[in-house]
Amino acid sequence: MTQNQTDTAPIGSPCVMVIFGASGDLTKRKLIPALINLKQEGLLSEQFAIVGFAFDQMNTDSFRALLNEEITKFEDHPVDPKLWQWFLDRIYYVQGDFKDPAAYQRLKDQIAEADKNHGTQGNLFHYLAVSFEFFSLIVQKLGEIGLTKEENGKWTRVIVEKPFGHDLASAQQLNKELKEILTEKQIFRIDHYLGKETVQNLMVFRFANSMIEPLWNRTYIDHVQITAAESVGVEHRGAFYETAGALKDMVPNHLFQLLTLTAMEPPISFEPDAVRDKQAEILHALQILTPEDVLHNTVRGQYGEGSEDGQKVPAYRNEPNVSPTSNTETFVALKLKIDNWRWGDVPFYLRTGKRLAKRVTEIAIQFRRTPFMLFRKTPIKDPRTNRMVIHIQPDEGISWRFAAKVPGSVMKLGLVNMDFDYARDFGKSHSTGYERLLYDCMMGDATLFQRADMVEAGWAAIEPIIDVWKALPARGFPNYASGSWGPKEADELMQRDGRAWRKIGEEEEDAKSSATATENLKGPGAMTK
Ligand code: BG6
């Protein structure tokens, strides 16, 4: 959250936040640190309390003791002891089974006590930090005991986090079950990518700057590349990942968020539905892939052994809880088209995978060549000189690449970068990515949350891929080495169109060496890093 936002933002509404699955990782890694940051920014109400609910045998005292011990491990900066004590004084725990009605009665009593102690005005915010099989059950039980009711100005909201189903039918079923108890306005579907500063900045960048919009269309843009690369493997999540794979785990949610924010039309206001309508339009405009398109325009991969940060690492099939003959994909590359006026014929290439060469998420906008190559006799590394990269993580920022004359008595062109760097220009923030989302939920602002129709449209768009891949199991896995940029077929996907994936890292190095060669270009407002 930026300083400006904090300066004008109202304090979050009073409420009790109930965390289901409170003993899990999310509470200590993200939720509590995010709440601490909100408190430090003056955005958390004094009338606030947390009730943790989980199966683990604990009580309020032992839960507080556990968090007290763990918070030091997960906070990336020292927490004021007084502020931490403020939290400890308002954290409670209820032990129980999610199926057990008696546990919900205990929960209800605990909420009532917290409400009385901290004056939370009867507002309730349930955070379901549990696996998706429990979403409907918990909501149903909450409904039965009256913990989803909104009356006399009190609000109740429920946050659920992906996966929202595992295909279109299961997503529709889940939405149906949630809506039997809750209204759409009460449901906040989190995609944690929308908590990232640079993702939120995409809208500001596009819609608060007049110089961008005239270029943002098929006339000037050749294609768009969206990359979400991870250097880590499947870690301890083998069992889950075996049932998901890279496509379901990353594409209909995180990658489609980046896609829709890049491609959407300007909304008529910053109201939640105005923004989400425009995002949904893009999902509906995605060209439906035929089985033939799936064969030509999608690539799947699975990592073999290789290295990560110079250390030897095992193949996916040798990871814990993974079948030694697994055909689950850990990499996917897709070429998609958006059937609308702005993007006709502009391909969007998406790729994501685990154990790739580098952890990096970015959107690269490749502009067309100049209509006439005036400098065609002048050597230049890449004639497609203009590219803009929105660096989502790490090293958040935006860079523009363009050609410049290398100083000297002969005409020589160099490629240079002009950069906006979040940390340099705004200072480092301690954000976990959850602050804004928790705050918005307390304020009832659903702009950064997914609506049911968006979730379903995302699944519908990848359904043809799921079907074809299921019918034709992958052959030749593993097909890329850990520490590489994925299978060669992903490169071929681009090469067939006369294009290439951006050489992440290398290109920055090239720009730096051009910068050394063009030392004199540096002056006020220097163009290179
Ligand atoms: C999660 C996926 O939703 O996003 C993980 O389930 C993935 O497999 C993670 O590692 C990536 O998130 P981030 O914020 O590290 O890019």
Coordinates of C-alpha atoms and ligand atoms in Angstrom, one line a residue:
M1 CA 0.0 0.0 0.0
T2 CA 1.5 3.4 -0.9
Q3 CA 1.9 6.3 1.4
N4 CA -0.7 8.2 -0.5
Q5 CA -3.3 5.6 0.0
T6 CA -2.6 5.4 3.7
D7 CA -2.8 9.2 4.0
T8 CA -6.4 9.2 2.8
A9 CA -7.7 5.7 3.6
P10 CA -10.2 5.3 6.4
I11 CA -9.5 2.8 9.2
G12 CA -10.8 -0.7 8.5
S13 CA -14.2 -1.5 9.9
P14 CA -14.5 -3.1 13.3
C15 CA -14.8 -6.9 13.0
V16 CA -13.9 -10.4 14.3
M17 CA -11.7 -12.2 11.8
V18 CA -12.3 -16.0 12.1
I19 CA -9.5 -18.0 10.5
F20 CA -10.4 -21.6 9.6
G21 CA -7.3 -23.8 9.5
A22 CA -5.6 -21.3 11.8
S23 CA -2.8 -23.7 12.8
G24 CA -1.6 -23.8 9.1
D25 CA 1.2 -22.0 7.4
L26 CA -0.9 -19.2 5.9
T27 CA -1.7 -17.7 9.3
K28 CA 1.8 -17.3 10.5
R29 CA 3.5 -16.6 7.1
K30 CA 1.0 -14.2 5.6
L31 CA -2.1 -13.3 7.6
I32 CA -0.7 -12.3 10.9
P33 CA 2.3 -10.4 9.3
A34 CA -0.2 -8.6 7.0
L35 CA -2.4 -7.6 9.9
I36 CA 0.6 -6.3 11.7
N37 CA 1.5 -4.2 8.7
L38 CA -2.0 -2.9 8.5
K39 CA -1.9 -2.0 12.2
Q40 CA 1.4 -0.2 11.7
E41 CA -0.1 1.8 8.9
G42 CA -3.0 2.8 11.1
L43 CA -5.5 0.9 9.0
L44 CA -6.7 -1.7 11.4
S45 CA -9.5 -0.8 13.8
E46 CA -8.9 -0.9 17.5
Q47 CA -12.2 -2.8 17.6
F48 CA -10.7 -6.0 16.2
A49 CA -10.1 -9.6 17.2
I50 CA -9.0 -12.9 15.7
V51 CA -10.6 -16.2 16.4
G52 CA -8.6 -19.2 15.1
F53 CA -10.5 -22.4 14.4
A54 CA -8.7 -25.7 13.6
F55 CA -8.5 -29.4 14.4
D56 CA -5.2 -29.2 16.3
Q57 CA -5.4 -29.7 20.0
M58 CA -4.8 -26.2 21.4
N59 CA -6.5 -23.6 23.5
T60 CA -6.2 -19.8 23.4
D61 CA -3.2 -19.8 25.6
S62 CA -1.2 -22.4 23.7
F63 CA -2.2 -20.8 20.3
R64 CA -1.0 -17.4 21.5
A65 CA 2.3 -19.0 22.8
L66 CA 2.7 -20.8 19.4
L67 CA 2.2 -17.6 17.4
N68 CA 4.5 -15.7 19.8
E69 CA 7.2 -18.2 19.0
E70 CA 6.7 -18.3 15.3
I71 CA 6.2 -14.7 14.6
T72 CA 9.9 -13.9 14.9
K73 CA 10.6 -16.5 12.2
F74 CA 8.1 -15.1 9.7
E75 CA 8.4 -11.3 10.2
D76 CA 11.0 -9.8 7.9
H77 CA 11.4 -6.8 10.2
P78 CA 11.3 -6.3 14.0
V79 CA 7.8 -5.9 15.4
D80 CA 7.2 -3.4 18.2
P81 CA 6.6 -5.5 21.3
K82 CA 3.7 -3.3 22.4
L83 CA 2.0 -3.7 19.1
W84 CA 2.5 -7.5 19.2
Q85 CA 1.1 -7.6 22.7
W86 CA -2.0 -5.7 21.4
F87 CA -2.5 -8.6 18.9
L88 CA -1.9 -11.3 21.5
D89 CA -4.5 -9.8 23.7
R90 CA -7.1 -10.2 21.0
I91 CA -6.3 -13.6 19.6
Y92 CA -8.5 -16.6 20.6
Y93 CA -8.6 -20.3 19.6
V94 CA -11.4 -22.8 19.2
Q95 CA -10.5 -26.5 18.6
G96 CA -12.9 -28.5 16.5
D97 CA -13.7 -30.6 13.5
F98 CA -15.2 -28.7 10.6
K99 CA -18.0 -31.3 10.4
D100 CA -19.0 -31.1 14.1
P101 CA -22.0 -28.9 14.9
A102 CA -20.9 -28.7 18.5
A103 CA -17.6 -27.1 17.5
Y104 CA -19.5 -24.4 15.6
Q105 CA -21.5 -23.7 18.8
R106 CA -18.2 -23.2 20.7
L107 CA -17.0 -21.0 17.8
K108 CA -20.2 -18.9 18.0
D109 CA -19.7 -18.5 21.8
Q110 CA -16.1 -17.5 21.3
I111 CA -17.0 -14.9 18.7
A112 CA -19.7 -13.5 21.0
E113 CA -17.1 -13.2 23.8
A114 CA -14.5 -11.5 21.4
D115 CA -17.2 -9.2 20.2
K116 CA -18.0 -8.2 23.8
N117 CA -14.4 -7.8 24.8
H118 CA -13.3 -5.7 21.8
G119 CA -16.5 -4.0 20.6
T120 CA -16.4 -5.4 17.1
Q121 CA -20.0 -4.4 16.4
G122 CA -21.1 -7.9 15.3
N123 CA -19.2 -7.7 12.0
L124 CA -17.7 -11.0 10.9
F125 CA -15.0 -11.9 8.5
H126 CA -14.4 -15.6 7.9
Y127 CA -11.1 -16.5 6.3
L128 CA -11.2 -20.1 4.9
A129 CA -7.5 -21.1 5.0
V130 CA -8.5 -24.7 4.3
S131 CA -8.4 -27.0 1.3
F132 CA -11.2 -26.4 -1.2
E133 CA -13.1 -29.6 -0.3
F134 CA -14.1 -27.9 3.0
F135 CA -15.4 -24.6 1.5
S136 CA -19.0 -25.6 1.1
L137 CA -19.2 -27.7 4.3
I138 CA -17.9 -24.8 6.4
V139 CA -20.1 -22.2 4.8
Q140 CA -23.1 -24.5 5.2
K141 CA -22.4 -25.1 8.9
L142 CA -21.8 -21.4 9.4
G143 CA -25.2 -20.8 7.8
E144 CA -27.0 -23.3 10.0
I145 CA -25.8 -21.7 13.2
G146 CA -26.5 -18.2 12.0
L147 CA -22.9 -17.0 11.5
T148 CA -23.5 -15.8 7.9
K149 CA -26.4 -13.6 8.6
E150 CA -26.3 -9.9 7.9
E151 CA -28.8 -7.8 9.8
N152 CA -29.1 -4.5 11.6
G153 CA -26.2 -3.0 9.7
K154 CA -23.8 -5.9 10.6
W155 CA -21.8 -7.5 7.8
T156 CA -20.5 -11.0 7.3
R157 CA -18.0 -11.8 4.6
V158 CA -16.2 -15.0 3.6
I159 CA -12.8 -15.2 2.0
V160 CA -11.9 -18.3 0.0
E161 CA -8.6 -18.8 -1.7
K162 CA -7.8 -20.8 -4.9
P163 CA -8.2 -23.5 -6.1
F164 CA -11.8 -22.7 -6.9
G165 CA -12.5 -26.2 -8.1
H166 CA -10.5 -28.3 -10.5
D167 CA -12.4 -27.8 -13.7
L168 CA -15.5 -25.9 -15.0
A169 CA -18.1 -28.3 -13.5
S170 CA -16.5 -28.4 -10.0
A171 CA -16.2 -24.6 -10.0
Q172 CA -19.8 -24.2 -11.0
Q173 CA -20.8 -26.6 -8.3
L174 CA -18.8 -24.8 -5.7
N175 CA -20.2 -21.4 -6.7
K176 CA -23.7 -22.9 -6.5
E177 CA -23.2 -24.3 -3.1
L178 CA -21.7 -21.1 -1.7
K179 CA -24.5 -19.1 -3.1
E180 CA -27.1 -21.2 -1.4
I181 CA -26.0 -19.7 1.8
L182 CA -24.2 -16.4 0.9
T183 CA -24.9 -13.6 -1.6
E184 CA -22.2 -12.9 -4.2
K185 CA -21.4 -9.7 -2.3
Q186 CA -20.4 -11.7 0.8
I187 CA -18.0 -13.9 -1.1
F188 CA -14.4 -12.7 -1.6
R189 CA -12.4 -15.0 -3.8
I190 CA -8.7 -14.3 -3.3
D191 CA -6.2 -14.6 -6.0
H192 CA -3.0 -13.6 -4.3
Y193 CA -1.6 -12.2 -7.5
L194 CA -4.0 -9.3 -7.1
G195 CA -2.3 -8.4 -3.8
K196 CA 1.0 -7.7 -5.6
E197 CA 1.8 -4.0 -6.0
T198 CA 2.9 -4.3 -9.6
V199 CA -0.3 -6.2 -10.5
Q200 CA -2.4 -3.4 -9.0
N201 CA -0.1 -0.9 -10.7
L202 CA -1.0 -2.3 -14.1
M203 CA -4.4 -0.5 -13.9
V204 CA -2.8 2.7 -12.7
F205 CA -0.1 2.5 -15.4
R206 CA -2.6 1.9 -18.1
F207 CA -5.5 4.2 -17.1
A208 CA -3.8 7.1 -15.3
N209 CA -1.3 7.8 -18.1
S210 CA -2.5 9.3 -21.4
M211 CA 0.6 8.3 -23.3
I212 CA 0.0 4.6 -23.0
E213 CA -3.5 4.2 -24.3
P214 CA -2.9 5.3 -27.9
L215 CA -0.2 2.6 -28.3
W216 CA -2.1 -0.2 -26.5
N217 CA -3.6 -2.0 -29.4
R218 CA -3.1 -4.2 -32.4
T219 CA -1.8 -1.2 -34.5
Y220 CA 1.4 -0.9 -32.4
I221 CA 1.7 -4.1 -30.4
D222 CA 3.1 -7.2 -32.2
H223 CA 2.5 -9.7 -29.3
V224 CA 2.5 -10.0 -25.5
Q225 CA 4.5 -12.5 -23.5
I226 CA 3.4 -13.4 -19.9
T227 CA 5.9 -15.4 -17.9
A228 CA 5.5 -16.7 -14.4
A229 CA 8.7 -18.8 -13.8
E230 CA 9.7 -20.4 -10.5
S231 CA 13.1 -21.7 -9.7
V232 CA 11.8 -23.9 -6.9
G233 CA 10.4 -27.4 -7.6
V234 CA 7.2 -28.8 -6.2
E235 CA 8.6 -28.6 -2.6
H236 CA 6.4 -30.4 -0.1
R237 CA 3.3 -30.1 -2.2
G238 CA 3.7 -33.3 -4.3
A239 CA 0.4 -34.8 -3.3
F240 CA -1.6 -31.7 -4.2
Y241 CA 0.4 -31.0 -7.3
E242 CA -0.1 -34.5 -8.7
T243 CA -3.8 -33.7 -8.9
A244 CA -3.3 -30.2 -10.3
G245 CA -0.3 -29.6 -12.6
A246 CA 1.0 -26.3 -13.9
L247 CA -2.0 -25.6 -16.1
K248 CA -4.7 -25.8 -13.4
D249 CA -2.4 -24.4 -10.7
M250 CA -1.4 -21.2 -12.4
V251 CA -3.2 -20.4 -15.7
P252 CA -7.0 -19.9 -15.0
N253 CA -6.1 -17.8 -12.0
H254 CA -2.8 -16.0 -11.7
L255 CA -1.9 -15.9 -15.4
F256 CA -5.4 -14.9 -16.4
Q257 CA -5.3 -12.0 -13.9
L258 CA -2.2 -10.7 -15.6
L259 CA -3.8 -11.3 -19.0
T260 CA -7.1 -9.6 -18.2
L261 CA -5.5 -6.5 -16.6
T262 CA -3.2 -6.2 -19.6
A263 CA -5.9 -6.6 -22.2
M264 CA -9.1 -5.2 -20.6
E265 CA -10.9 -2.1 -21.9
P266 CA -10.9 1.0 -19.7
P267 CA -13.7 0.6 -17.1
I268 CA -16.1 3.4 -16.6
S269 CA -15.2 3.7 -12.9
F270 CA -13.1 2.1 -10.3
E271 CA -16.2 0.4 -8.8
P272 CA -15.7 -3.3 -8.2
D273 CA -18.2 -4.4 -10.9
A274 CA -17.1 -1.9 -13.4
V275 CA -13.6 -3.2 -13.3
R276 CA -14.5 -6.9 -13.0
D277 CA -17.0 -6.6 -16.0
K278 CA -14.1 -5.5 -18.2
Q279 CA -11.9 -8.3 -17.0
A280 CA -14.6 -10.8 -17.5
E281 CA -15.1 -9.5 -21.1
I282 CA -11.6 -10.5 -21.9
L283 CA -12.1 -14.0 -20.5
H284 CA -15.2 -14.4 -22.6
A285 CA -13.4 -13.1 -25.7
L286 CA -10.6 -15.7 -25.5
Q287 CA -10.7 -17.7 -28.7
I288 CA -12.0 -21.1 -27.9
L289 CA -9.2 -23.6 -28.7
T290 CA -10.2 -26.5 -31.0
P291 CA -8.5 -29.9 -30.3
E292 CA -6.2 -29.0 -33.2
D293 CA -5.3 -25.7 -31.7
V294 CA -4.5 -27.5 -28.5
L295 CA -2.0 -29.7 -30.3
H296 CA -0.4 -26.8 -32.1
N297 CA -0.6 -24.0 -29.6
T298 CA 0.1 -25.6 -26.2
V299 CA 3.2 -27.2 -24.8
R300 CA 3.5 -29.2 -21.6
G301 CA 6.6 -30.2 -19.8
Q302 CA 7.9 -31.9 -16.7
Y303 CA 11.3 -31.2 -15.1
G304 CA 14.0 -33.8 -14.9
E305 CA 17.0 -33.6 -12.7
G306 CA 19.3 -30.6 -13.0
S307 CA 20.4 -27.8 -10.8
E308 CA 18.9 -25.0 -8.7
D309 CA 21.3 -22.3 -7.5
G310 CA 24.2 -24.5 -8.4
Q311 CA 22.9 -27.4 -6.3
K312 CA 22.0 -30.7 -7.9
V313 CA 18.2 -31.3 -7.6
P314 CA 16.0 -34.4 -8.4
A315 CA 13.6 -34.9 -11.2
Y316 CA 9.9 -34.2 -10.5
R317 CA 9.2 -38.0 -10.5
N318 CA 11.6 -38.4 -7.6
E319 CA 10.1 -35.7 -5.5
P320 CA 8.2 -36.8 -2.3
N321 CA 4.6 -37.9 -2.8
V322 CA 5.0 -38.0 -6.6
S323 CA 4.5 -41.1 -8.7
P324 CA 7.7 -42.3 -10.3
T325 CA 5.7 -42.6 -13.6
S326 CA 3.9 -39.3 -13.1
N327 CA 2.6 -37.5 -16.2
T328 CA 1.7 -34.4 -14.4
E329 CA 3.0 -31.3 -16.1
T330 CA 5.2 -28.8 -14.3
F331 CA 5.5 -26.5 -17.2
V332 CA 3.0 -25.1 -19.7
A333 CA 3.3 -22.7 -22.6
L334 CA 0.2 -21.4 -24.5
K335 CA -0.6 -19.2 -27.4
L336 CA -4.0 -17.5 -27.0
K337 CA -5.9 -15.0 -29.0
I338 CA -8.4 -12.5 -27.9
D339 CA -11.3 -12.0 -30.3
N340 CA -12.1 -8.3 -30.0
W341 CA -11.4 -5.1 -31.8
R342 CA -8.4 -4.0 -29.9
W343 CA -6.5 -7.3 -30.0
G344 CA -7.5 -9.0 -33.3
D345 CA -4.4 -11.0 -34.5
V346 CA -2.2 -10.1 -31.5
P347 CA -1.0 -13.4 -29.9
F348 CA -0.7 -13.6 -26.2
Y349 CA 2.0 -16.2 -25.3
L350 CA 1.8 -17.5 -21.7
R351 CA 4.3 -19.7 -20.0
T352 CA 4.7 -20.9 -16.4
G353 CA 6.7 -23.6 -14.8
K354 CA 8.6 -24.9 -11.9
R355 CA 12.4 -25.4 -11.6
L356 CA 13.1 -22.9 -14.4
A357 CA 16.3 -20.9 -14.7
K358 CA 15.1 -18.0 -12.6
R359 CA 12.2 -16.9 -10.4
V360 CA 10.6 -14.1 -12.4
T361 CA 7.1 -13.0 -13.3
E362 CA 6.7 -10.4 -16.0
I363 CA 4.6 -9.1 -18.8
A364 CA 6.6 -8.2 -21.9
I365 CA 4.8 -6.1 -24.5
Q366 CA 6.6 -6.3 -27.9
F367 CA 5.9 -3.4 -30.1
R368 CA 5.9 -3.7 -33.9
R369 CA 8.9 -2.8 -36.0
T370 CA 9.0 0.7 -37.5
P371 CA 7.1 0.6 -40.8
F372 CA 10.3 1.3 -42.7
M373 CA 13.8 0.2 -41.7
L374 CA 15.7 3.4 -42.2
F375 CA 18.7 2.0 -40.5
R376 CA 18.7 -1.3 -42.2
K377 CA 22.4 -1.1 -43.1
T378 CA 23.3 -0.4 -39.5
P379 CA 24.0 -3.5 -37.4
I380 CA 21.7 -4.0 -34.4
K381 CA 21.2 -7.0 -32.3
D382 CA 17.4 -7.1 -32.5
P383 CA 15.5 -5.1 -35.1
R384 CA 12.3 -5.2 -32.9
T385 CA 13.7 -2.4 -30.9
N386 CA 10.8 -1.4 -28.7
R387 CA 9.7 -3.6 -25.9
M388 CA 8.1 -2.8 -22.6
V389 CA 8.5 -5.1 -19.6
I390 CA 6.3 -4.9 -16.6
H391 CA 8.4 -6.7 -13.9
I392 CA 5.9 -8.2 -11.5
Q393 CA 8.5 -9.9 -9.3
P394 CA 11.2 -9.8 -8.1
D395 CA 12.7 -6.3 -8.8
E396 CA 9.3 -4.8 -9.3
G397 CA 9.2 -2.1 -11.9
I398 CA 8.7 -1.2 -15.6
S399 CA 11.3 -0.9 -18.2
W400 CA 11.2 0.3 -21.8
R401 CA 13.7 -0.8 -24.3
F402 CA 14.5 1.4 -27.3
A403 CA 17.3 2.0 -29.8
A404 CA 19.8 4.8 -29.4
K405 CA 22.7 5.9 -31.4
V406 CA 26.0 4.7 -30.0
P407 CA 28.2 7.8 -29.7
G408 CA 31.0 7.9 -32.2
S409 CA 31.7 8.9 -35.7
V410 CA 30.0 5.9 -37.4
M411 CA 26.3 5.2 -37.2
K412 CA 25.8 2.4 -34.8
L413 CA 22.6 1.5 -32.9
G414 CA 22.5 0.2 -29.4
L415 CA 19.6 -1.0 -27.3
V416 CA 19.1 0.8 -24.0
N417 CA 16.6 0.5 -21.2
M418 CA 14.7 3.2 -19.4
D419 CA 13.6 2.0 -16.0
F420 CA 11.1 2.6 -13.2
D421 CA 12.2 0.7 -10.2
Y422 CA 9.7 0.3 -7.4
A423 CA 12.2 0.0 -4.6
R424 CA 14.4 2.9 -5.8
D425 CA 11.5 5.2 -6.5
F426 CA 9.1 4.4 -3.7
G427 CA 11.4 2.7 -1.1
K428 CA 11.2 -0.9 0.0
S429 CA 7.9 -2.0 1.5
H430 CA 7.3 -4.8 4.0
S431 CA 4.2 -6.0 2.2
T432 CA 3.2 -9.7 2.3
G433 CA 0.8 -9.1 -0.6
Y434 CA -2.2 -9.7 1.7
E435 CA -2.5 -6.3 3.4
R436 CA -4.6 -4.7 0.7
L437 CA -6.8 -7.8 0.2
L438 CA -7.6 -8.1 3.9
Y439 CA -8.2 -4.4 4.2
D440 CA -10.5 -4.3 1.2
C441 CA -12.5 -7.2 2.5
M442 CA -13.0 -5.4 5.8
M443 CA -14.1 -2.4 3.8
G444 CA -16.4 -4.4 1.5
D445 CA -14.4 -3.5 -1.6
A446 CA -14.4 -6.5 -3.9
T447 CA -12.5 -4.9 -6.9
L448 CA -9.5 -7.1 -6.4
F449 CA -11.5 -10.3 -5.8
Q450 CA -12.8 -12.7 -8.4
R451 CA -16.4 -12.9 -9.2
A452 CA -18.1 -16.3 -9.8
D453 CA -18.5 -15.6 -13.5
M454 CA -14.8 -14.8 -13.8
V455 CA -13.7 -18.0 -12.2
E456 CA -16.0 -20.0 -14.4
A457 CA -14.9 -18.2 -17.6
G458 CA -11.3 -18.9 -16.7
W459 CA -12.0 -22.6 -16.4
A460 CA -14.1 -22.6 -19.5
A461 CA -11.1 -21.2 -21.5
I462 CA -8.8 -24.0 -20.5
E463 CA -11.3 -26.8 -20.6
P464 CA -10.4 -27.8 -24.2
I465 CA -6.7 -28.1 -23.1
I466 CA -7.7 -30.2 -20.1
D467 CA -9.8 -32.5 -22.3
V468 CA -7.2 -33.0 -25.0
W469 CA -4.3 -33.5 -22.6
K470 CA -6.4 -36.1 -20.7
A471 CA -7.2 -38.0 -23.9
L472 CA -3.6 -37.9 -25.0
P473 CA -1.3 -38.4 -22.0
A474 CA 2.0 -36.8 -22.3
R475 CA 4.9 -38.8 -23.8
G476 CA 8.6 -38.3 -23.2
F477 CA 8.4 -36.8 -19.7
P478 CA 10.7 -35.5 -18.2
N479 CA 11.4 -33.2 -21.2
Y480 CA 13.3 -30.3 -19.6
A481 CA 16.2 -30.1 -17.2
S482 CA 15.8 -28.4 -13.9
G483 CA 17.4 -24.9 -14.1
S484 CA 16.6 -24.5 -17.9
W485 CA 13.9 -22.4 -19.5
G486 CA 11.6 -25.4 -20.2
P487 CA 11.1 -27.8 -23.1
K488 CA 12.4 -27.0 -26.6
E489 CA 8.8 -27.2 -27.9
A490 CA 8.1 -24.0 -26.0
D491 CA 10.8 -22.2 -28.1
E492 CA 9.4 -23.9 -31.2
L493 CA 6.0 -22.6 -30.5
M494 CA 7.4 -19.0 -30.8
Q495 CA 9.8 -19.8 -33.6
R496 CA 6.9 -21.0 -35.8
D497 CA 5.5 -17.5 -35.6
G498 CA 9.0 -15.9 -36.3
R499 CA 9.2 -14.8 -32.7
A500 CA 11.2 -15.8 -29.6
W501 CA 10.7 -15.7 -25.8
R502 CA 12.4 -12.7 -24.2
K503 CA 15.8 -13.8 -22.9
I504 CA 15.2 -12.8 -19.4
G505 CA 18.3 -11.6 -17.6
E506 CA 20.5 -11.7 -20.8
E507 CA 18.6 -8.8 -22.3
E508 CA 19.2 -6.7 -19.1
E509 CA 22.9 -7.6 -19.4
D510 CA 23.0 -6.5 -23.0
A511 CA 21.4 -3.2 -22.2
K512 CA 24.0 -2.7 -19.5
S513 CA 26.8 -3.3 -21.9
S514 CA 25.2 -0.9 -24.4
A515 CA 25.1 1.5 -21.6
T516 CA 28.8 1.2 -21.0
A517 CA 29.3 1.8 -24.7
T518 CA 27.1 4.8 -24.5
E519 CA 28.5 6.3 -21.4
N520 CA 27.9 9.9 -22.8
L521 CA 24.2 9.3 -23.0
K522 CA 24.0 9.4 -19.3
G523 CA 23.0 12.8 -18.1
P524 CA 20.1 14.1 -16.1
G525 CA 17.4 11.4 -16.3
A526 CA 19.9 8.8 -17.3
M527 CA 18.4 6.1 -19.5
T528 CA 20.1 3.0 -18.2
K529 CA 20.4 1.1 -15.0
Ligands
BG6_1 C1 0.3 -20.7 -6.0 C2 0.6 -22.0 -6.6 O1 -1.1 -20.3 -6.2 O2 1.1 -19.7 -6.5 C3 2.0 -22.4 -6.4 O3 -0.3 -23.0 -6.1 C4 2.9 -21.3 -6.9 O4 2.3 -23.6 -7.0 C5 2.5 -20.0 -6.3 O5 4.2 -21.6 -6.4 C6 3.3 -18.8 -7.0 O6 3.1 -17.7 -6.3 P1 4.2 -16.5 -6.2 O7 3.5 -15.4 -5.5 O8 5.4 -17.1 -5.6 O9 4.4 -16.2 -7.7

